[in-house]
PDB file of C-alpha atoms in Angstrom:
ATOM      1  CA  MET A   1     113.129 109.259 117.661  1.00 74.00           C
ATOM      2  CA  ALA A   2     112.828 111.775 114.817  1.00 89.00           C
ATOM      3  CA  ALA A   3     111.023 110.893 111.607  1.00 92.00           C
ATOM      4  CA  LEU A   4     113.828 112.707 109.769  1.00 96.00           C
ATOM      5  CA  GLU A   5     117.212 113.948 110.928  1.00 96.00           C
ATOM      6  CA  VAL A   6     119.503 115.798 108.505  1.00 96.00           C
ATOM      7  CA  SER A   7     122.963 116.635 109.852  1.00 96.00           C
ATOM      8  CA  GLU A   8     125.605 118.899 108.285  1.00 96.00           C
ATOM      9  CA  LEU A   9     124.381 118.037 104.783  1.00 96.00           C
ATOM     10  CA  SER A  10     126.165 119.528 101.774  1.00 96.00           C
ATOM     11  CA  HIS A  11     125.767 118.824  98.070  1.00 95.00           C
ATOM     12  CA  SER A  12     127.385 120.033  94.866  1.00 94.00           C
ATOM     13  CA  PHE A  13     126.835 119.381  91.184  1.00 92.00           C
ATOM     14  CA  GLY A  14     130.377 119.579  89.919  1.00 89.00           C
ATOM     15  CA  SER A  15     131.636 123.075  90.754  1.00 91.00           C
ATOM     16  CA  LEU A  16     128.126 124.300  91.638  1.00 92.00           C
ATOM     17  CA  ASP A  17     127.567 124.272  95.398  1.00 93.00           C
ATOM     18  CA  VAL A  18     123.835 123.858  96.102  1.00 93.00           C
ATOM     19  CA  LEU A  19     123.537 122.971  99.810  1.00 95.00           C
ATOM     20  CA  SER A  20     126.006 123.842 102.560  1.00 94.00           C
ATOM     21  CA  ASP A  21     125.965 122.379 106.072  1.00 95.00           C
ATOM     22  CA  ILE A  22     122.177 121.884 106.308  1.00 95.00           C
ATOM     23  CA  SER A  23     120.838 120.490 109.582  1.00 96.00           C
ATOM     24  CA  LEU A  24     117.123 120.060 110.256  1.00 96.00           C
ATOM     25  CA  ARG A  25     114.732 117.770 112.071  1.00 96.00           C
ATOM     26  CA  VAL A  26     111.161 116.542 111.607  1.00 96.00           C
ATOM     27  CA  GLY A  27     109.757 114.935 114.763  1.00 94.00           C
ATOM     28  CA  GLN A  28     107.173 112.170 114.796  1.00 93.00           C
ATOM     29  CA  GLY A  29     103.845 113.623 113.682  1.00 92.00           C
ATOM     30  CA  GLU A  30     105.291 117.091 112.992  1.00 94.00           C
ATOM     31  CA  PHE A  31     104.504 119.330 110.041  1.00 94.00           C
ATOM     32  CA  VAL A  32     107.709 121.171 109.101  1.00 96.00           C
ATOM     33  CA  SER A  33     108.111 123.627 106.226  1.00 95.00           C
ATOM     34  CA  ILE A  34     111.067 125.032 104.315  1.00 95.00           C
ATOM     35  CA  VAL A  35     110.948 128.470 102.709  1.00 93.00           C
ATOM     36  CA  GLY A  36     113.707 130.084 100.703  1.00 88.00           C
ATOM     37  CA  PRO A  37     114.550 131.920  97.494  1.00 83.00           C
ATOM     38  CA  SER A  38     114.037 130.233  94.127  1.00 79.00           C
ATOM     39  CA  GLY A  39     116.960 128.020  93.228  1.00 77.00           C
ATOM     40  CA  SER A  40     118.134 127.620  96.812  1.00 78.00           C
ATOM     41  CA  GLY A  41     118.241 123.837  96.652  1.00 84.00           C
ATOM     42  CA  LYS A  42     114.988 122.922  98.377  1.00 83.00           C
ATOM     43  CA  SER A  43     114.046 120.333  95.747  1.00 84.00           C
ATOM     44  CA  THR A  44     117.612 118.982  95.740  1.00 91.00           C
ATOM     45  CA  LEU A  45     117.206 118.365  99.467  1.00 93.00           C
ATOM     46  CA  PHE A  46     114.118 116.253  98.726  1.00 90.00           C
ATOM     47  CA  HIS A  47     116.061 114.229  96.148  1.00 92.00           C
ATOM     48  CA  LEU A  48     118.713 113.562  98.782  1.00 95.00           C
ATOM     49  CA  VAL A  49     116.163 112.607 101.452  1.00 94.00           C
ATOM     50  CA  GLY A  50     114.400 110.348  98.951  1.00 92.00           C
ATOM     51  CA  GLY A  51     117.631 108.570  98.058  1.00 93.00           C
ATOM     52  CA  LEU A  52     117.712 109.733  94.431  1.00 92.00           C
ATOM     53  CA  LEU A  53     121.031 111.492  95.087  1.00 93.00           C
ATOM     54  CA  LYS A  54     123.883 110.873  97.508  1.00 94.00           C
ATOM     55  CA  PRO A  55     125.159 113.942  99.367  1.00 94.00           C
ATOM     56  CA  THR A  56     128.650 115.308  98.980  1.00 94.00           C
ATOM     57  CA  ALA A  57     128.854 115.341 102.790  1.00 95.00           C
ATOM     58  CA  GLY A  58     126.620 114.871 105.817  1.00 95.00           C
ATOM     59  CA  LYS A  59     124.108 112.408 107.213  1.00 96.00           C
ATOM     60  CA  ILE A  60     120.431 111.609 106.650  1.00 96.00           C
ATOM     61  CA  SER A  61     118.449 109.334 108.975  1.00 96.00           C
ATOM     62  CA  ILE A  62     114.806 108.345 108.664  1.00 95.00           C
ATOM     63  CA  GLY A  63     113.201 106.706 111.658  1.00 91.00           C
ATOM     64  CA  GLY A  64     116.607 106.511 113.309  1.00 91.00           C
ATOM     65  CA  GLU A  65     118.218 104.545 110.457  1.00 92.00           C
ATOM     66  CA  ASP A  66     120.793 105.671 107.903  1.00 94.00           C
ATOM     67  CA  ALA A  67     118.907 106.703 104.761  1.00 94.00           C
ATOM     68  CA  VAL A  68     121.719 107.981 102.495  1.00 94.00           C
ATOM     69  CA  GLY A  69     121.137 106.635  98.985  1.00 91.00           C
ATOM     70  CA  ARG A  70     118.178 104.487 100.058  1.00 92.00           C
ATOM     71  CA  ARG A  71     114.985 104.769  98.046  1.00 89.00           C
ATOM     72  CA  GLY A  72     111.457 103.826  99.012  1.00 86.00           C
ATOM     73  CA  LEU A  73     111.577 105.191 102.572  1.00 89.00           C
ATOM     74  CA  ILE A  74     109.294 108.210 102.070  1.00 91.00           C
ATOM     75  CA  GLY A  75     105.979 109.180 100.556  1.00 87.00           C
ATOM     76  CA  TYR A  76     106.473 111.929  97.970  1.00 87.00           C
ATOM     77  CA  MET A  77     104.202 114.441  96.256  1.00 84.00           C
ATOM     78  CA  PRO A  78     105.753 116.625  93.525  1.00 79.00           C
ATOM     79  CA  GLN A  79     104.670 120.057  92.291  1.00 78.00           C
ATOM     80  CA  ALA A  80     102.554 118.537  89.501  1.00 76.00           C
ATOM     81  CA  PRO A  81     100.202 115.652  90.335  1.00 78.00           C
ATOM     82  CA  ALA A  82     102.141 113.337  87.951  1.00 83.00           C
ATOM     83  CA  LEU A  83      99.229 110.920  87.653  1.00 86.00           C
ATOM     84  CA  MET A  84      99.436 108.165  85.068  1.00 88.00           C
ATOM     85  CA  PRO A  85      96.797 109.046  82.427  1.00 91.00           C
ATOM     86  CA  TRP A  86      96.151 105.424  81.443  1.00 91.00           C
ATOM     87  CA  ARG A  87      95.353 104.332  84.999  1.00 89.00           C
ATOM     88  CA  THR A  88      92.053 104.994  86.750  1.00 88.00           C
ATOM     89  CA  ILE A  89      92.035 107.170  89.864  1.00 89.00           C
ATOM     90  CA  GLU A  90      91.929 104.180  92.201  1.00 87.00           C
ATOM     91  CA  ASP A  91      94.769 102.534  90.288  1.00 86.00           C
ATOM     92  CA  ASN A  92      96.853 105.710  90.561  1.00 88.00           C
ATOM     93  CA  VAL A  93      96.190 105.871  94.293  1.00 83.00           C
ATOM     94  CA  VAL A  94      97.262 102.287  94.963  1.00 81.00           C
ATOM     95  CA  LEU A  95     100.409 102.331  92.814  1.00 79.00           C
ATOM     96  CA  ALA A  96     102.862 102.444  95.733  1.00 71.00           C
ATOM     97  CA  ARG A  97     100.941  99.695  97.542  1.00 73.00           C
ATOM     98  CA  GLU A  98     101.044  97.515  94.437  1.00 71.00           C
ATOM     99  CA  LEU A  99     104.794  98.036  94.073  1.00 67.00           C
ATOM    100  CA  GLY A 100     105.105  97.069  97.749  1.00 67.00           C
ATOM    101  CA  GLY A 101     103.474  93.705  97.070  1.00 64.00           C
ATOM    102  CA  VAL A 102      99.966  94.352  98.439  1.00 66.00           C
ATOM    103  CA  ARG A 103      97.265  92.417  96.615  1.00 72.00           C
ATOM    104  CA  LYS A 104      95.425  94.588  94.085  1.00 72.00           C
ATOM    105  CA  LYS A 105      91.979  93.761  95.493  1.00 72.00           C
ATOM    106  CA  GLU A 106      93.044  94.741  99.006  1.00 73.00           C
ATOM    107  CA  ALA A 107      94.764  97.905  97.777  1.00 73.00           C
ATOM    108  CA  ARG A 108      91.744  99.001  95.765  1.00 77.00           C
ATOM    109  CA  GLY A 109      89.457  98.509  98.745  1.00 76.00           C
ATOM    110  CA  LEU A 110      91.678 100.825 100.775  1.00 77.00           C
ATOM    111  CA  ALA A 111      91.781 103.345  97.924  1.00 78.00           C
ATOM    112  CA  ARG A 112      87.994 103.521  97.691  1.00 80.00           C
ATOM    113  CA  GLU A 113      87.702 103.993 101.443  1.00 79.00           C
ATOM    114  CA  TRP A 114      90.106 106.955 101.349  1.00 79.00           C
ATOM    115  CA  LEU A 115      88.689 108.449  98.157  1.00 84.00           C
ATOM    116  CA  SER A 116      85.409 108.735 100.013  1.00 80.00           C
ATOM    117  CA  LYS A 117      87.142 110.438 102.959  1.00 76.00           C
ATOM    118  CA  VAL A 118      88.750 113.079 100.741  1.00 77.00           C
ATOM    119  CA  GLY A 119      85.569 113.947  98.857  1.00 79.00           C
ATOM    120  CA  LEU A 120      86.230 111.893  95.720  1.00 83.00           C
ATOM    121  CA  ASP A 121      83.602 109.234  96.257  1.00 82.00           C
ATOM    122  CA  GLY A 122      82.329 108.130  92.837  1.00 84.00           C
ATOM    123  CA  PHE A 123      85.548 108.971  90.976  1.00 87.00           C
ATOM    124  CA  ALA A 124      87.412 105.685  91.552  1.00 85.00           C
ATOM    125  CA  ARG A 125      86.879 104.536  87.949  1.00 88.00           C
ATOM    126  CA  SER A 126      87.480 107.963  86.400  1.00 91.00           C
ATOM    127  CA  TYR A 127      90.708 108.962  84.661  1.00 91.00           C
ATOM    128  CA  PRO A 128      92.958 111.915  85.577  1.00 90.00           C
ATOM    129  CA  HIS A 129      91.859 114.080  82.632  1.00 91.00           C
ATOM    130  CA  GLN A 130      88.286 113.924  83.925  1.00 92.00           C
ATOM    131  CA  LEU A 131      89.237 115.620  87.234  1.00 89.00           C
ATOM    132  CA  SER A 132      89.893 119.275  88.043  1.00 86.00           C
ATOM    133  CA  GLY A 133      93.335 120.472  89.115  1.00 82.00           C
ATOM    134  CA  GLY A 134      92.387 120.481  92.784  1.00 82.00           C
ATOM    135  CA  MET A 135      90.934 116.986  92.570  1.00 86.00           C
ATOM    136  CA  GLN A 136      94.101 115.718  90.900  1.00 88.00           C
ATOM    137  CA  GLN A 137      96.162 117.221  93.742  1.00 83.00           C
ATOM    138  CA  ARG A 138      94.014 115.340  96.250  1.00 83.00           C
ATOM    139  CA  VAL A 139      94.669 112.100  94.392  1.00 87.00           C
ATOM    140  CA  ALA A 140      98.422 112.789  94.337  1.00 85.00           C
ATOM    141  CA  PHE A 141      98.462 113.452  98.081  1.00 82.00           C
ATOM    142  CA  LEU A 142      96.383 110.360  98.754  1.00 83.00           C
ATOM    143  CA  ARG A 143      98.864 108.284  96.736  1.00 84.00           C
ATOM    144  CA  ALA A 144     101.685 109.638  98.934  1.00 83.00           C
ATOM    145  CA  LEU A 145      99.650 109.011 102.089  1.00 80.00           C
ATOM    146  CA  LEU A 146      98.823 105.428 101.157  1.00 78.00           C
ATOM    147  CA  ALA A 147     102.459 104.666 100.422  1.00 78.00           C
ATOM    148  CA  ASP A 148     102.324 103.929 104.171  1.00 78.00           C
ATOM    149  CA  LYS A 149     105.563 105.716 105.046  1.00 85.00           C
ATOM    150  CA  GLU A 150     105.982 107.713 108.246  1.00 88.00           C
ATOM    151  CA  LEU A 151     107.584 110.639 106.394  1.00 93.00           C
ATOM    152  CA  ILE A 152     105.843 112.420 103.531  1.00 91.00           C
ATOM    153  CA  CYS A 153     107.684 115.059 101.474  1.00 92.00           C
ATOM    154  CA  LEU A 154     105.510 117.639  99.700  1.00 90.00           C
ATOM    155  CA  ASP A 155     107.332 119.737  97.077  1.00 88.00           C
ATOM    156  CA  GLU A 156     105.331 122.948  96.460  1.00 84.00           C
ATOM    157  CA  PRO A 157     102.178 120.924  95.780  1.00 78.00           C
ATOM    158  CA  PHE A 158      99.842 123.921  95.514  1.00 78.00           C
ATOM    159  CA  SER A 159     102.031 126.391  93.606  1.00 76.00           C
ATOM    160  CA  ALA A 160     100.102 126.059  90.339  1.00 68.00           C
ATOM    161  CA  LEU A 161      96.645 126.583  91.898  1.00 74.00           C
ATOM    162  CA  ASP A 162      94.733 129.864  91.986  1.00 75.00           C
ATOM    163  CA  ALA A 163      94.291 131.663  95.315  1.00 77.00           C
ATOM    164  CA  MET A 164      90.782 130.356  96.086  1.00 76.00           C
ATOM    165  CA  LEU A 165      91.604 126.758  95.249  1.00 77.00           C
ATOM    166  CA  ARG A 166      94.873 127.008  97.154  1.00 78.00           C
ATOM    167  CA  ALA A 167      93.020 128.154 100.291  1.00 80.00           C
ATOM    168  CA  GLU A 168      90.566 125.269  99.882  1.00 79.00           C
ATOM    169  CA  MET A 169      93.460 122.816  99.562  1.00 80.00           C
ATOM    170  CA  HIS A 170      95.059 124.204 102.740  1.00 83.00           C
ATOM    171  CA  ARG A 171      91.882 123.480 104.700  1.00 81.00           C
ATOM    172  CA  TRP A 172      91.595 120.063 103.140  1.00 80.00           C
ATOM    173  CA  LEU A 173      95.224 119.147 103.816  1.00 82.00           C
ATOM    174  CA  LEU A 174      95.014 120.226 107.469  1.00 83.00           C
ATOM    175  CA  ASP A 175      91.813 118.239 107.981  1.00 82.00           C
ATOM    176  CA  ILE A 176      93.341 115.074 106.520  1.00 82.00           C
ATOM    177  CA  TRP A 177      96.626 115.565 108.359  1.00 83.00           C
ATOM    178  CA  GLU A 178      94.821 116.057 111.689  1.00 82.00           C
ATOM    179  CA  GLN A 179      93.185 112.654 111.197  1.00 80.00           C
ATOM    180  CA  ASN A 180      96.410 110.913 110.219  1.00 79.00           C
ATOM    181  CA  ARG A 181      99.331 112.857 111.783  1.00 86.00           C
ATOM    182  CA  ARG A 182     102.077 111.598 109.513  1.00 87.00           C
ATOM    183  CA  SER A 183     105.372 113.464 109.646  1.00 93.00           C
ATOM    184  CA  ILE A 184     105.526 116.002 106.818  1.00 93.00           C
ATOM    185  CA  LEU A 185     108.356 117.996 105.260  1.00 95.00           C
ATOM    186  CA  PHE A 186     106.813 120.690 103.085  1.00 93.00           C
ATOM    187  CA  VAL A 187     108.561 122.998 100.604  1.00 92.00           C
ATOM    188  CA  THR A 188     106.863 126.259  99.654  1.00 90.00           C
ATOM    189  CA  HIS A 189     107.615 129.761  98.409  1.00 86.00           C
ATOM    190  CA  SER A 190     104.642 131.123 100.360  1.00 88.00           C
ATOM    191  CA  ILE A 191     105.422 132.424 103.852  1.00 92.00           C
ATOM    192  CA  GLU A 192     101.731 132.583 104.737  1.00 91.00           C
ATOM    193  CA  GLU A 193     101.221 129.000 103.594  1.00 90.00           C
ATOM    194  CA  ALA A 194     104.156 127.820 105.709  1.00 93.00           C
ATOM    195  CA  LEU A 195     102.870 129.583 108.827  1.00 94.00           C
ATOM    196  CA  LEU A 196      99.298 128.396 108.311  1.00 91.00           C
ATOM    197  CA  LEU A 197     100.242 124.741 107.959  1.00 91.00           C
ATOM    198  CA  SER A 198     103.379 124.173 110.021  1.00 94.00           C
ATOM    199  CA  ASP A 199     104.680 123.497 113.509  1.00 95.00           C
ATOM    200  CA  SER A 200     108.030 125.012 112.567  1.00 96.00           C
ATOM    201  CA  VAL A 201     109.600 126.699 109.540  1.00 96.00           C
ATOM    202  CA  TYR A 202     113.204 126.531 108.342  1.00 96.00           C
ATOM    203  CA  VAL A 203     114.385 129.563 106.391  1.00 94.00           C
ATOM    204  CA  PHE A 204     117.012 128.831 103.730  1.00 93.00           C
ATOM    205  CA  THR A 205     119.472 131.348 102.324  1.00 91.00           C
ATOM    206  CA  ARG A 206     120.297 131.755  98.673  1.00 89.00           C
ATOM    207  CA  ARG A 207     122.497 129.170  96.984  1.00 88.00           C
ATOM    208  CA  PRO A 208     124.525 127.533  98.364  1.00 91.00           C
ATOM    209  CA  ALA A 209     121.702 127.183 100.856  1.00 92.00           C
ATOM    210  CA  THR A 210     122.251 127.122 104.580  1.00 93.00           C
ATOM    211  CA  VAL A 211     119.680 127.281 107.379  1.00 94.00           C
ATOM    212  CA  LEU A 212     119.328 130.947 108.257  1.00 93.00           C
ATOM    213  CA  GLU A 213     116.851 130.367 111.088  1.00 93.00           C
ATOM    214  CA  ARG A 214     114.313 127.907 112.473  1.00 95.00           C
ATOM    215  CA  VAL A 215     111.042 129.567 113.510  1.00 95.00           C
ATOM    216  CA  GLU A 216     108.534 127.913 115.846  1.00 95.00           C
ATOM    217  CA  VAL A 217     104.863 128.439 114.947  1.00 95.00           C
ATOM    218  CA  PRO A 218     102.963 128.822 118.242  1.00 94.00           C
ATOM    219  CA  PHE A 219      99.331 128.408 117.165  1.00 92.00           C
ATOM    220  CA  ASP A 220      97.099 125.648 118.523  1.00 88.00           C
ATOM    221  CA  ARG A 221      95.574 122.945 116.404  1.00 85.00           C
ATOM    222  CA  PRO A 222      93.210 122.371 114.787  1.00 82.00           C
ATOM    223  CA  ARG A 223      94.206 125.514 112.902  1.00 83.00           C
ATOM    224  CA  ARG A 224      91.769 127.518 110.825  1.00 80.00           C
ATOM    225  CA  ASP A 225      91.887 130.353 108.283  1.00 80.00           C
ATOM    226  CA  GLU A 226      91.217 133.058 110.898  1.00 86.00           C
ATOM    227  CA  VAL A 227      94.710 132.599 112.343  1.00 90.00           C
ATOM    228  CA  VAL A 228      96.102 134.787 109.538  1.00 90.00           C
ATOM    229  CA  ASP A 229      94.505 137.810 111.257  1.00 93.00           C
ATOM    230  CA  ASP A 230      96.167 137.086 114.610  1.00 93.00           C
ATOM    231  CA  PRO A 231      98.731 139.790 115.541  1.00 95.00           C
ATOM    232  CA  THR A 232     101.316 137.098 116.299  1.00 95.00           C
ATOM    233  CA  PHE A 233     100.798 135.574 112.853  1.00 95.00           C
ATOM    234  CA  ILE A 234     101.276 138.986 111.258  1.00 95.00           C
ATOM    235  CA  ARG A 235     104.488 139.558 113.237  1.00 95.00           C
ATOM    236  CA  LEU A 236     105.848 136.146 112.253  1.00 95.00           C
ATOM    237  CA  ARG A 237     105.008 136.759 108.609  1.00 94.00           C
ATOM    238  CA  ARG A 238     106.922 140.039 108.745  1.00 94.00           C
ATOM    239  CA  ARG A 239     109.825 138.295 110.506  1.00 93.00           C
ATOM    240  CA  LEU A 240     110.098 135.639 107.820  1.00 94.00           C
ATOM    241  CA  THR A 241     109.751 138.220 105.056  1.00 93.00           C
ATOM    242  CA  ASP A 242     112.584 140.240 106.574  1.00 91.00           C
ATOM    243  CA  LEU A 243     114.768 137.137 106.871  1.00 89.00           C
ATOM    244  CA  LEU A 244     114.248 136.216 103.230  1.00 87.00           C
ATOM    245  CA  THR A 245     114.802 139.790 102.073  1.00 84.00           C
ATOM    246  CA  ALA A 246     118.049 139.950 104.015  1.00 72.00           C
ATOM    247  CA  SER A 247     119.156 136.472 102.906  1.00 61.00           C
ATOM    248  CA  PRO A 248     122.827 136.653 101.927  1.00 57.00           C
ATOM    249  CA  ARG A 249     123.677 136.260  98.270  1.00 52.00           C
TER     250      ARG A 249
END
């Protein structure tokens, strides 16, 4: 059973066609990325998967069940951390658990356990403005992780970070994901990022977006930074670059 199955999905905003006949799959425990030109509807796809929008046509199933228009089935991390400034770090982390009816004491205990695992031990009672950008991103991912959903959607979570911090976050994300193995759908503009993190990559065309190609990433896990120097990695990066360059308008 797939964590996510999208079949022949299309969506329009009035006369503006955004997605056209999109089909993709995220298996249990898979890390799948989407790359495509700016404005190609990648974030719209997330809104459809998350139930915030209903598609013009097509099907969405999560865990084998119809998910069209149904909210609360995924963990979600947006581009910006979107932490609530009036809540402490532990209270931000446990928000989804609280909304799900888990007792606050129990949820906070879980938050502190995971904050320690992700290198934020001692920051449970801090507030978002007291943390660096990278630390805030860790909190946002942890909030998505502790939503306790099989599928987590990550929408360009590292796009605003500088190159060094972005590389650090890649290592951190892979380490945490290796321990947990949730199913992840990841949107990025970075081909190298997609290849470094993913099991497979879907290449979208320009709007209205279709799937131009699905590319398998053949590297073993655990995966480390040195893979970017592998000749196969370099060939795949060139392949994806060529596909995006040739993407039909």
